[in-house]
CSV table of C-alpha atoms and ligand atoms in Angstrom, one decimal:
chain,number,residue,atom,x,y,z
Q,1,MET,CA,-33.8,-47.8,-51.2
Q,2,SER,CA,-33.3,-44.7,-49.1
Q,3,GLU,CA,-30.7,-44.7,-46.3
Q,4,LEU,CA,-29.9,-42.6,-43.4
Q,5,VAL,CA,-26.3,-43.3,-42.5
Q,6,VAL,CA,-25.5,-42.5,-38.9
Q,7,HIS,CA,-21.8,-41.7,-38.4
Q,8,ASP,CA,-21.2,-43.2,-35.0
Q,9,ASP,CA,-17.6,-42.0,-35.1
Q,10,ALA,CA,-18.8,-38.4,-35.4
Q,11,ILE,CA,-21.1,-38.9,-32.4
Q,12,ARG,CA,-18.3,-40.5,-30.4
Q,13,GLU,CA,-16.0,-37.6,-31.2
Q,14,ASN,CA,-18.6,-35.0,-30.3
Q,15,THR,CA,-19.4,-36.9,-27.1
Q,16,ALA,CA,-15.7,-36.8,-26.2
Q,17,THR,CA,-15.6,-33.1,-26.9
Q,18,PHE,CA,-18.5,-32.5,-24.4
Q,19,ALA,CA,-17.0,-34.9,-21.9
Q,20,ARG,CA,-13.9,-32.6,-21.9
Q,21,LEU,CA,-15.9,-29.3,-21.9
Q,22,THR,CA,-18.0,-30.5,-18.9
Q,23,ARG,CA,-15.0,-32.2,-17.2
Q,24,GLY,CA,-16.8,-35.5,-17.2
Q,25,ARG,CA,-20.2,-34.3,-16.0
Q,26,LEU,CA,-22.0,-35.3,-19.1
Q,27,MET,CA,-25.6,-36.6,-19.4
Q,28,ALA,CA,-26.4,-37.6,-23.0
Q,29,VAL,CA,-29.9,-36.5,-23.9
Q,30,LEU,CA,-31.2,-39.2,-26.3
Q,31,LYS,CA,-34.8,-38.2,-26.6
Q,32,ALA,CA,-36.7,-38.6,-29.9
Q,33,ASP,CA,-34.8,-41.7,-30.9
Q,34,ALA,CA,-31.5,-39.9,-30.1
Q,35,PHE,CA,-32.5,-36.9,-32.2
Q,36,GLY,CA,-33.4,-39.2,-35.0
Q,37,HIS,CA,-30.0,-41.0,-34.9
Q,38,GLY,CA,-31.3,-44.3,-33.5
Q,39,ALA,CA,-29.4,-46.7,-31.3
Q,40,ILE,CA,-26.3,-44.9,-30.1
Q,41,ALA,CA,-26.6,-45.2,-26.3
Q,42,HIS,CA,-23.7,-47.6,-26.0
Q,43,SER,CA,-21.5,-45.5,-28.2
Q,44,VAL,CA,-22.0,-42.3,-26.2
Q,45,LEU,CA,-21.4,-44.1,-22.9
Q,46,GLU,CA,-18.2,-45.6,-24.3
Q,47,ALA,CA,-17.1,-42.2,-25.5
Q,48,GLY,CA,-17.5,-40.4,-22.2
Q,49,ALA,CA,-21.1,-39.8,-21.3
Q,50,ASN,CA,-21.9,-40.9,-17.7
Q,51,SER,CA,-25.7,-40.9,-17.8
Q,52,ILE,CA,-28.6,-40.6,-20.2
Q,53,GLY,CA,-31.6,-38.3,-20.3
Q,54,VAL,CA,-34.9,-39.0,-22.0
Q,55,THR,CA,-38.4,-37.5,-22.1
Q,56,SER,CA,-40.5,-40.5,-21.4
Q,57,ILE,CA,-40.4,-43.7,-19.3
Q,58,SER,CA,-40.9,-45.9,-22.4
Q,59,GLU,CA,-37.7,-44.5,-23.9
Q,60,ALA,CA,-35.9,-45.2,-20.6
Q,61,LEU,CA,-37.2,-48.7,-20.4
Q,62,ALA,CA,-36.2,-49.4,-24.0
Q,63,LEU,CA,-32.6,-48.4,-23.1
Q,64,ARG,CA,-32.6,-50.7,-20.1
Q,65,ALA,CA,-33.9,-53.5,-22.3
Q,66,ASP,CA,-31.0,-52.8,-24.6
Q,67,GLY,CA,-28.6,-53.4,-21.8
Q,68,VAL,CA,-27.9,-49.9,-20.7
Q,69,THR,CA,-26.9,-49.9,-17.0
Q,70,ALA,CA,-25.8,-46.3,-16.6
Q,71,PRO,CA,-28.0,-43.8,-14.7
Q,72,ILE,CA,-31.0,-42.7,-16.7
Q,73,LEU,CA,-33.2,-39.7,-16.0
Q,74,SER,CA,-36.7,-39.3,-17.5
Q,75,TRP,CA,-38.5,-36.0,-17.4
Q,76,LEU,CA,-41.8,-34.8,-18.9
Q,77,ASN,CA,-44.0,-37.7,-17.7
Q,78,THR,CA,-47.8,-37.6,-17.5
Q,79,ILE,CA,-49.4,-38.1,-14.1
Q,80,ASP,CA,-50.5,-41.6,-15.0
Q,81,ALA,CA,-47.1,-42.7,-16.4
Q,82,ASP,CA,-45.7,-46.1,-15.5
Q,83,PHE,CA,-43.7,-44.8,-12.5
Q,84,ALA,CA,-43.7,-48.3,-11.0
Q,85,SER,CA,-41.8,-49.8,-13.9
Q,86,ALA,CA,-39.5,-46.9,-13.9
Q,87,VAL,CA,-38.5,-47.2,-10.2
Q,88,GLN,CA,-38.1,-50.9,-10.5
Q,89,ALA,CA,-35.8,-50.4,-13.5
Q,90,GLY,CA,-33.7,-47.9,-11.5
Q,91,ILE,CA,-34.8,-45.0,-13.6
Q,92,ALA,CA,-34.5,-41.6,-12.0
Q,93,LEU,CA,-37.5,-39.3,-12.4
Q,94,ALA,CA,-37.9,-35.6,-12.7
Q,95,VAL,CA,-40.6,-34.1,-10.5
Q,96,PRO,CA,-42.0,-30.8,-11.5
Q,97,SER,CA,-45.2,-30.8,-9.3
Q,98,ALA,CA,-46.8,-32.2,-6.1
Q,99,ALA,CA,-49.1,-34.3,-8.3
Q,100,VAL,CA,-46.1,-36.1,-9.9
Q,101,LEU,CA,-44.3,-36.3,-6.5
Q,102,PHE,CA,-47.3,-38.2,-5.0
Q,103,ALA,CA,-47.7,-40.5,-8.0
Q,104,VAL,CA,-44.0,-41.4,-7.9
Q,105,ALA,CA,-44.1,-41.9,-4.1
Q,106,SER,CA,-47.1,-44.2,-4.3
Q,107,ALA,CA,-45.3,-46.2,-7.1
Q,108,SER,CA,-42.4,-46.4,-4.8
Q,109,ARG,CA,-44.6,-47.7,-1.9
Q,110,ALA,CA,-46.4,-50.2,-4.2
Q,111,THR,CA,-43.2,-51.7,-5.5
Q,112,GLY,CA,-41.2,-51.4,-2.3
Q,113,THR,CA,-38.5,-49.6,-4.2
Q,114,GLN,CA,-37.2,-46.1,-3.3
Q,115,ALA,CA,-37.6,-43.6,-6.2
Q,116,VAL,CA,-34.6,-41.5,-7.1
Q,117,ILE,CA,-35.8,-38.0,-8.1
Q,118,HIS,CA,-34.6,-34.7,-9.5
Q,119,LEU,CA,-36.8,-31.8,-8.6
Q,120,HIS,CA,-37.4,-29.7,-11.7
Q,121,VAL,CA,-37.8,-25.9,-11.3
Q,122,ASP,CA,-39.0,-23.5,-14.0
Q,123,ALA,CA,-36.1,-21.0,-14.2
Q,124,GLY,CA,-38.1,-18.7,-16.5
Q,125,MET,CA,-39.3,-20.3,-19.7
Q,126,ALA,CA,-42.8,-21.3,-18.5
Q,127,ARG,CA,-42.7,-24.7,-20.0
Q,128,ASP,CA,-41.9,-27.9,-18.0
Q,129,GLY,CA,-40.8,-27.4,-14.4
Q,130,CYS,CA,-42.3,-26.1,-11.2
Q,131,PRO,CA,-43.3,-22.4,-11.2
Q,132,ALA,CA,-41.1,-20.5,-8.8
Q,133,ARG,CA,-44.1,-19.5,-6.6
Q,134,ASP,CA,-44.9,-23.2,-5.9
Q,135,TRP,CA,-41.3,-24.3,-5.4
Q,136,ALA,CA,-40.8,-23.9,-1.7
Q,137,ALA,CA,-44.0,-26.0,-1.1
Q,138,LEU,CA,-42.8,-28.7,-3.5
Q,139,CYS,CA,-39.5,-28.9,-1.6
Q,140,SER,CA,-41.3,-29.3,1.7
Q,141,LEU,CA,-43.5,-32.1,0.3
Q,142,ALA,CA,-40.5,-33.8,-1.2
Q,143,ARG,CA,-38.7,-33.7,2.1
Q,144,GLU,CA,-41.8,-35.3,3.8
Q,145,GLN,CA,-41.8,-38.0,1.2
Q,146,GLU,CA,-38.1,-38.5,1.7
Q,147,ALA,CA,-38.6,-38.9,5.4
Q,148,THR,CA,-41.0,-41.8,4.7
Q,149,GLY,CA,-38.3,-43.5,2.6
Q,150,ALA,CA,-40.4,-43.4,-0.5
Q,151,VAL,CA,-38.1,-41.0,-2.5
Q,152,ARG,CA,-34.6,-39.6,-2.4
Q,153,VAL,CA,-34.0,-36.2,-3.9
Q,154,ILE,CA,-30.6,-36.4,-5.6
Q,155,GLY,CA,-30.8,-33.5,-8.1
Q,156,ILE,CA,-32.3,-30.2,-9.0
Q,157,MET,CA,-32.8,-29.3,-12.6
Q,158,GLY,CA,-33.7,-26.2,-14.6
Q,159,HIS,CA,-33.5,-25.3,-18.3
Q,160,MET,CA,-32.6,-22.0,-20.0
Q,161,SER,CA,-34.7,-20.2,-22.6
Q,162,CYS,CA,-32.1,-17.9,-24.2
Q,163,ALA,CA,-28.7,-19.6,-23.7
Q,164,ASP,CA,-27.9,-19.4,-27.4
Q,165,SER,CA,-27.6,-15.6,-27.0
Q,166,PRO,CA,-25.0,-15.3,-24.2
Q,167,LEU,CA,-25.4,-11.6,-23.8
Q,168,ASN,CA,-29.1,-11.7,-23.2
Q,169,PRO,CA,-29.8,-10.6,-19.6
Q,170,GLN,CA,-32.4,-13.3,-19.3
Q,171,ASN,CA,-29.6,-15.8,-18.8
Q,172,THR,CA,-28.5,-14.0,-15.6
Q,173,ARG,CA,-32.1,-13.9,-14.3
Q,174,GLU,CA,-32.7,-17.6,-15.0
Q,175,ARG,CA,-29.4,-18.5,-13.3
Q,176,LEU,CA,-30.4,-16.5,-10.2
Q,177,VAL,CA,-33.8,-18.2,-10.1
Q,178,PHE,CA,-32.1,-21.6,-10.3
Q,179,GLU,CA,-29.5,-20.8,-7.6
Q,180,ALA,CA,-32.3,-19.4,-5.3
Q,181,ALA,CA,-34.3,-22.6,-5.9
Q,182,VAL,CA,-31.3,-24.7,-4.8
Q,183,ARG,CA,-30.9,-22.6,-1.6
Q,184,THR,CA,-34.6,-23.0,-0.9
Q,185,ALA,CA,-34.4,-26.8,-1.3
Q,186,ILE,CA,-31.5,-27.0,1.1
Q,187,ARG,CA,-33.3,-24.7,3.6
Q,188,ARG,CA,-36.2,-27.1,3.4
Q,189,GLY,CA,-34.0,-30.0,4.4
Q,190,LEU,CA,-33.1,-31.5,1.0
Q,191,THR,CA,-29.6,-32.5,0.1
Q,192,PRO,CA,-29.4,-32.4,-3.7
Q,193,ARG,CA,-25.9,-33.4,-4.9
Q,194,ILE,CA,-26.5,-32.8,-8.6
Q,195,ARG,CA,-27.5,-29.4,-9.9
Q,196,HIS,CA,-28.1,-29.1,-13.6
Q,197,LEU,CA,-29.1,-26.1,-15.7
Q,198,ALA,CA,-27.2,-26.3,-18.9
Q,199,ALA,CA,-28.0,-28.0,-22.2
Q,200,THR,CA,-25.9,-27.6,-25.4
Q,201,ALA,CA,-26.1,-23.9,-25.9
Q,202,ALA,CA,-25.6,-23.0,-22.2
Q,203,THR,CA,-22.6,-25.3,-22.1
Q,204,LEU,CA,-20.9,-23.9,-25.2
Q,205,THR,CA,-21.6,-20.3,-24.3
Q,206,GLY,CA,-20.8,-20.9,-20.6
Q,207,VAL,CA,-24.0,-19.3,-19.2
Q,208,GLY,CA,-25.0,-22.5,-17.6
Q,209,ALA,CA,-21.6,-23.7,-16.4
Q,210,ASN,CA,-20.3,-24.7,-13.0
Q,211,PHE,CA,-22.9,-27.1,-11.8
Q,212,GLU,CA,-22.5,-30.9,-11.4
Q,213,LEU,CA,-24.1,-32.0,-14.6
Q,214,HIS,CA,-24.8,-30.9,-18.2
Q,215,ARG,CA,-27.6,-32.3,-20.2
Q,216,ILE,CA,-26.3,-32.4,-23.8
Q,217,GLY,CA,-28.5,-33.4,-26.8
Q,218,ALA,CA,-28.0,-31.4,-30.0
Q,219,GLY,CA,-24.3,-31.0,-29.6
Q,220,LEU,CA,-23.7,-34.8,-29.6
Q,221,PHE,CA,-25.2,-34.8,-33.1
Q,222,GLY,CA,-23.0,-31.9,-34.4
Q,223,ILE,CA,-25.6,-29.1,-33.9
Q,224,ASP,CA,-24.4,-25.9,-32.2
Q,225,PRO,CA,-27.4,-23.7,-31.5
Q,226,SER,CA,-25.2,-20.9,-30.3
Q,227,ASP,CA,-22.8,-20.8,-33.3
Q,228,SER,CA,-20.0,-20.7,-30.8
Q,229,GLY,CA,-17.5,-22.0,-33.3
Q,230,THR,CA,-16.8,-25.2,-31.4
Q,231,ARG,CA,-15.7,-28.0,-33.7
Q,232,LEU,CA,-18.5,-30.5,-33.9
Q,233,ARG,CA,-19.1,-33.1,-36.6
Q,234,PRO,CA,-22.5,-33.6,-38.2
Q,235,ALA,CA,-23.5,-37.2,-37.9
Q,236,LEU,CA,-26.0,-38.0,-40.6
Q,237,THR,CA,-26.0,-38.6,-44.3
Q,238,LEU,CA,-29.3,-39.1,-46.1
Q,239,THR,CA,-29.2,-40.7,-49.5
Q,240,ALA,CA,-31.8,-42.1,-52.0
Q,241,ARG,CA,-31.7,-43.8,-55.4
Q,242,VAL,CA,-33.0,-42.3,-58.6
Q,243,ILE,CA,-36.2,-43.9,-59.8
Q,244,SER,CA,-36.2,-42.6,-63.3
Q,245,SER,CA,-35.0,-39.7,-65.5
Q,246,ARG,CA,-36.6,-37.8,-68.3
Q,247,GLU,CA,-36.0,-34.9,-70.6
Q,248,LEU,CA,-38.1,-31.7,-69.9
Q,249,PRO,CA,-38.7,-29.4,-72.9
Q,250,ALA,CA,-38.4,-25.6,-72.5
Q,251,GLY,CA,-41.7,-24.2,-71.2
Q,252,ALA,CA,-42.9,-27.4,-69.5
Q,253,GLY,CA,-43.7,-27.4,-65.8
Q,254,VAL,CA,-42.9,-29.8,-62.9
Q,255,GLY,CA,-45.0,-31.1,-60.0
Q,256,TYR,CA,-48.2,-29.9,-58.3
Q,257,GLY,CA,-49.2,-26.5,-59.4
Q,258,LEU,CA,-46.4,-26.5,-62.0
Q,259,ASP,CA,-44.4,-24.2,-59.7
Q,260,PHE,CA,-41.3,-24.7,-61.8
Q,261,VAL,CA,-41.3,-24.0,-65.5
Q,262,ALA,CA,-38.2,-24.8,-67.5
Q,263,GLY,CA,-36.7,-21.8,-69.2
Q,264,GLN,CA,-34.7,-24.1,-71.4
Q,265,ARG,CA,-34.6,-27.8,-72.2
Q,266,THR,CA,-33.2,-29.8,-69.3
Q,267,ASN,CA,-33.2,-33.3,-67.7
Q,268,LEU,CA,-35.0,-34.3,-64.5
Q,269,ALA,CA,-34.5,-37.2,-62.1
Q,270,VAL,CA,-37.2,-38.5,-59.8
Q,271,VAL,CA,-36.0,-39.4,-56.2
Q,272,PRO,CA,-38.3,-41.3,-53.9
Q,273,LEU,CA,-38.1,-39.1,-50.7
Q,274,GLY,CA,-40.7,-36.5,-49.8
Q,275,TYR,CA,-42.4,-34.8,-46.9
Q,276,GLY,CA,-43.8,-38.2,-45.9
Q,277,ASP,CA,-40.2,-39.0,-45.1
Q,278,GLY,CA,-39.6,-35.8,-43.3
Q,279,ILE,CA,-38.2,-33.7,-46.2
Q,280,PRO,CA,-39.6,-30.3,-45.4
Q,281,ARG,CA,-42.1,-29.2,-48.1
Q,282,ASP,CA,-41.4,-25.6,-47.1
Q,283,ALA,CA,-37.9,-26.0,-48.6
Q,284,SER,CA,-39.5,-26.3,-52.1
Q,285,GLY,CA,-38.0,-23.8,-54.6
Q,286,ARG,CA,-34.8,-23.4,-52.6
Q,287,ALA,CA,-33.4,-26.9,-51.7
Q,288,GLU,CA,-30.6,-28.7,-53.4
Q,289,VAL,CA,-29.2,-32.2,-53.5
Q,290,PHE,CA,-25.8,-33.6,-54.4
Q,291,ALA,CA,-25.7,-35.9,-57.4
Q,292,ARG,CA,-23.0,-37.0,-59.8
Q,293,GLY,CA,-20.4,-34.7,-58.2
Q,294,ARG,CA,-22.4,-31.5,-57.9
Q,295,ARG,CA,-25.2,-29.6,-56.4
Q,296,ARG,CA,-28.6,-29.8,-58.3
Q,297,ALA,CA,-31.7,-27.9,-57.6
Q,298,ILE,CA,-34.9,-29.6,-56.5
Q,299,VAL,CA,-37.6,-28.2,-58.8
Q,300,GLY,CA,-41.3,-27.9,-58.3
Q,301,LYS,CA,-43.1,-28.7,-55.1
Q,302,ILE,CA,-41.7,-31.3,-52.8
Q,303,SER,CA,-44.4,-34.1,-52.8
Q,304,MET,CA,-45.3,-36.6,-50.1
Q,305,ASP,CA,-43.2,-39.4,-51.6
Q,306,MET,CA,-40.8,-37.8,-54.1
Q,307,ILE,CA,-38.8,-34.9,-55.2
Q,308,VAL,CA,-37.8,-33.9,-58.8
Q,309,VAL,CA,-34.2,-32.8,-59.4
Q,310,ASP,CA,-33.0,-30.7,-62.3
Q,311,THR,CA,-29.9,-32.4,-63.6
Q,312,GLY,CA,-29.2,-30.1,-66.5
Q,313,ALA,CA,-27.2,-31.7,-69.3
Q,314,ASP,CA,-26.7,-34.9,-67.2
Q,315,VAL,CA,-29.1,-37.9,-67.4
Q,316,LEU,CA,-28.9,-39.8,-64.2
Q,317,HIS,CA,-29.2,-43.6,-64.3
Q,318,PRO,CA,-31.9,-45.5,-62.5
Q,319,ASN,CA,-30.6,-46.4,-59.1
Q,320,GLU,CA,-27.9,-43.8,-59.1
Q,321,SER,CA,-27.3,-42.4,-55.6
Q,322,VAL,CA,-28.4,-38.9,-54.7
Q,323,THR,CA,-27.4,-37.3,-51.4
Q,324,LEU,CA,-29.9,-34.9,-49.7
Q,325,PHE,CA,-27.6,-34.0,-46.9
Q,326,GLY,CA,-24.4,-35.0,-45.2
Q,327,PRO,CA,-21.4,-33.6,-43.3
Q,328,GLY,CA,-20.7,-31.3,-46.3
Q,329,ASP,CA,-17.2,-32.4,-46.9
Q,330,ARG,CA,-17.8,-33.6,-50.5
Q,331,GLY,CA,-19.9,-30.6,-51.4
Q,332,GLU,CA,-23.2,-32.0,-50.4
Q,333,PRO,CA,-25.8,-29.9,-48.6
Q,334,THR,CA,-25.7,-29.9,-44.8
Q,335,VAL,CA,-28.5,-30.3,-42.3
Q,336,ALA,CA,-27.9,-26.6,-41.4
Q,337,GLU,CA,-28.6,-25.6,-45.0
Q,338,TRP,CA,-31.8,-27.6,-45.1
Q,339,ALA,CA,-32.9,-25.9,-41.9
Q,340,ALA,CA,-32.3,-22.5,-43.5
Q,341,TRP,CA,-34.2,-23.5,-46.7
Q,342,ALA,CA,-37.1,-24.7,-44.6
Q,343,HIS,CA,-37.1,-21.8,-42.2
Q,344,THR,CA,-36.5,-24.0,-39.2
Q,345,ILE,CA,-33.6,-25.3,-37.0
Q,346,ALA,CA,-31.3,-28.3,-37.6
Q,347,HIS,CA,-32.9,-30.1,-34.7
Q,348,GLU,CA,-36.2,-30.4,-36.7
Q,349,ILE,CA,-34.5,-31.7,-39.8
Q,350,VAL,CA,-32.7,-34.5,-38.0
Q,351,THR,CA,-35.6,-35.6,-35.8
Q,352,ARG,CA,-38.2,-35.8,-38.6
Q,353,VAL,CA,-36.6,-38.3,-41.0
Q,354,GLY,CA,-39.4,-41.0,-41.3
Q,355,SER,CA,-39.6,-44.7,-40.7
Q,356,ARG,CA,-39.5,-45.6,-44.5
Q,357,VAL,CA,-35.8,-44.6,-44.4
Q,358,SER,CA,-33.5,-47.4,-43.0
Q,359,ARG,CA,-30.9,-46.3,-40.5
Q,360,ILE,CA,-27.5,-47.7,-41.0
Q,361,HIS,CA,-24.8,-47.2,-38.4
Q,362,ARG,CA,-21.2,-46.8,-39.7
Q,363,VAL,CA,-18.2,-46.5,-37.5
Q,364,ALA,CA,-16.0,-45.0,-40.2
Q,365,ASP,CA,-16.8,-42.9,-43.3
Q,366,THR,CA,-17.6,-45.7,-45.7
Q,367,VAL,CA,-20.5,-43.9,-47.5
Q,368,ASN,CA,-18.4,-43.5,-50.6
Q,369,ALA,CA,-17.8,-47.2,-50.7
Q,370,SER,CA,-21.5,-48.0,-50.6
Q,371,GLU,CA,-22.2,-45.5,-53.4
Q,372,GLN,CA,-19.6,-47.3,-55.5
Q,373,ASP,CA,-21.3,-50.6,-54.8
Q,374,ALA,CA,-24.5,-49.2,-56.2
Q,375,ALA,CA,-23.0,-47.7,-59.3
G,1,PLP,C1,-33.9,-31.5,-25.0
G,1,PLP,C2,-33.5,-31.1,-23.7
G,1,PLP,C3,-32.2,-30.9,-23.3
G,1,PLP,C4,-31.1,-31.1,-24.4
G,1,PLP,O1,-31.0,-29.9,-25.1
G,1,PLP,P1,-30.0,-29.6,-26.2
G,1,PLP,O2,-30.1,-28.2,-26.5
G,1,PLP,O3,-30.4,-30.4,-27.4
G,1,PLP,O4,-28.6,-30.0,-25.7
G,1,PLP,C5,-31.8,-30.6,-22.1
G,1,PLP,N1,-32.7,-30.4,-21.1
G,1,PLP,C6,-34.0,-30.5,-21.4
G,1,PLP,C7,-35.0,-30.2,-20.3
G,1,PLP,C8,-34.5,-30.8,-22.6
G,1,PLP,O5,-35.8,-30.9,-22.9
């Protein structure tokens, strides 16, 4: 049985850290199943977040169904998204284009419920958000819709491309684009109260500071993209149980392609987690796990459903617990190490753990206790 233990206490502590850093202007971004951490909306709201951000209406509706009454903002919706359900559930919507504006306004008219919107400007990363050249026209159209009562523009949002490198001059350019976009909106008759540009990196480095809201995702889960040195706690521990062990003679190979060949006699343990569970295959040949008190190399190619661990002189028992990653305080690998082994970022490691792994929420660090139960 493989388990992803979610350390709710770590997420609460990180949330409180960001509530302090942002002086209470904290939107918790819980997209992608809260970066793979599951049901933690109530925890972050209790710990100091004031609102929640997601990237789809279905995620927002699921939070409402779970009893979340705090403000929710959804961005990145397709033109035929269920805006009617969103406005009826009191979900604020990001509007990056005239097409989305009209779709939201007509949902508002159809339901008789005014839509609350945040206009989204592209500050320079050419991804989501209204291109600067179309911005003034979008503001005018939004003002017209506001005059009909269909929508109310309460916010303006942007997102930064290089905030993890605080000295990059692109940060200043994007901030200027964003500030100009706010001035344009006001000149066109809008009264946005909530300006928000910063995510985790821009908050920790300060390049996106001094607006009314910060959208924080990664940081709540202990990920600091800017290596700012802020004390954040990783919030996941991934464990699995040994299926079987065997002795490997010198000169024998392991796994597809026999990438690993034993230089001397050793012992192997088979652990039932693979790339089908989100363990990055690209980490083959580098990655380690923590078993019976020490680091052990994963040998051979990472398969879809299993990895093979070189346990040296030790013979692990069937059902013995193996830790793939955790906070690192017992010596186990961290998500950051896995990211380096797989040539990716921590965000990708935490969001890709698959559905075969059960999520278990713990308020205190009782992982050791559960390992003792199993032994
Ligand atoms: C994901 C996302 C965030 C949160 O970013 P983090 O770096 O994880 O804090 C904020 N804003 C937008 C537009 C996003 O897509």
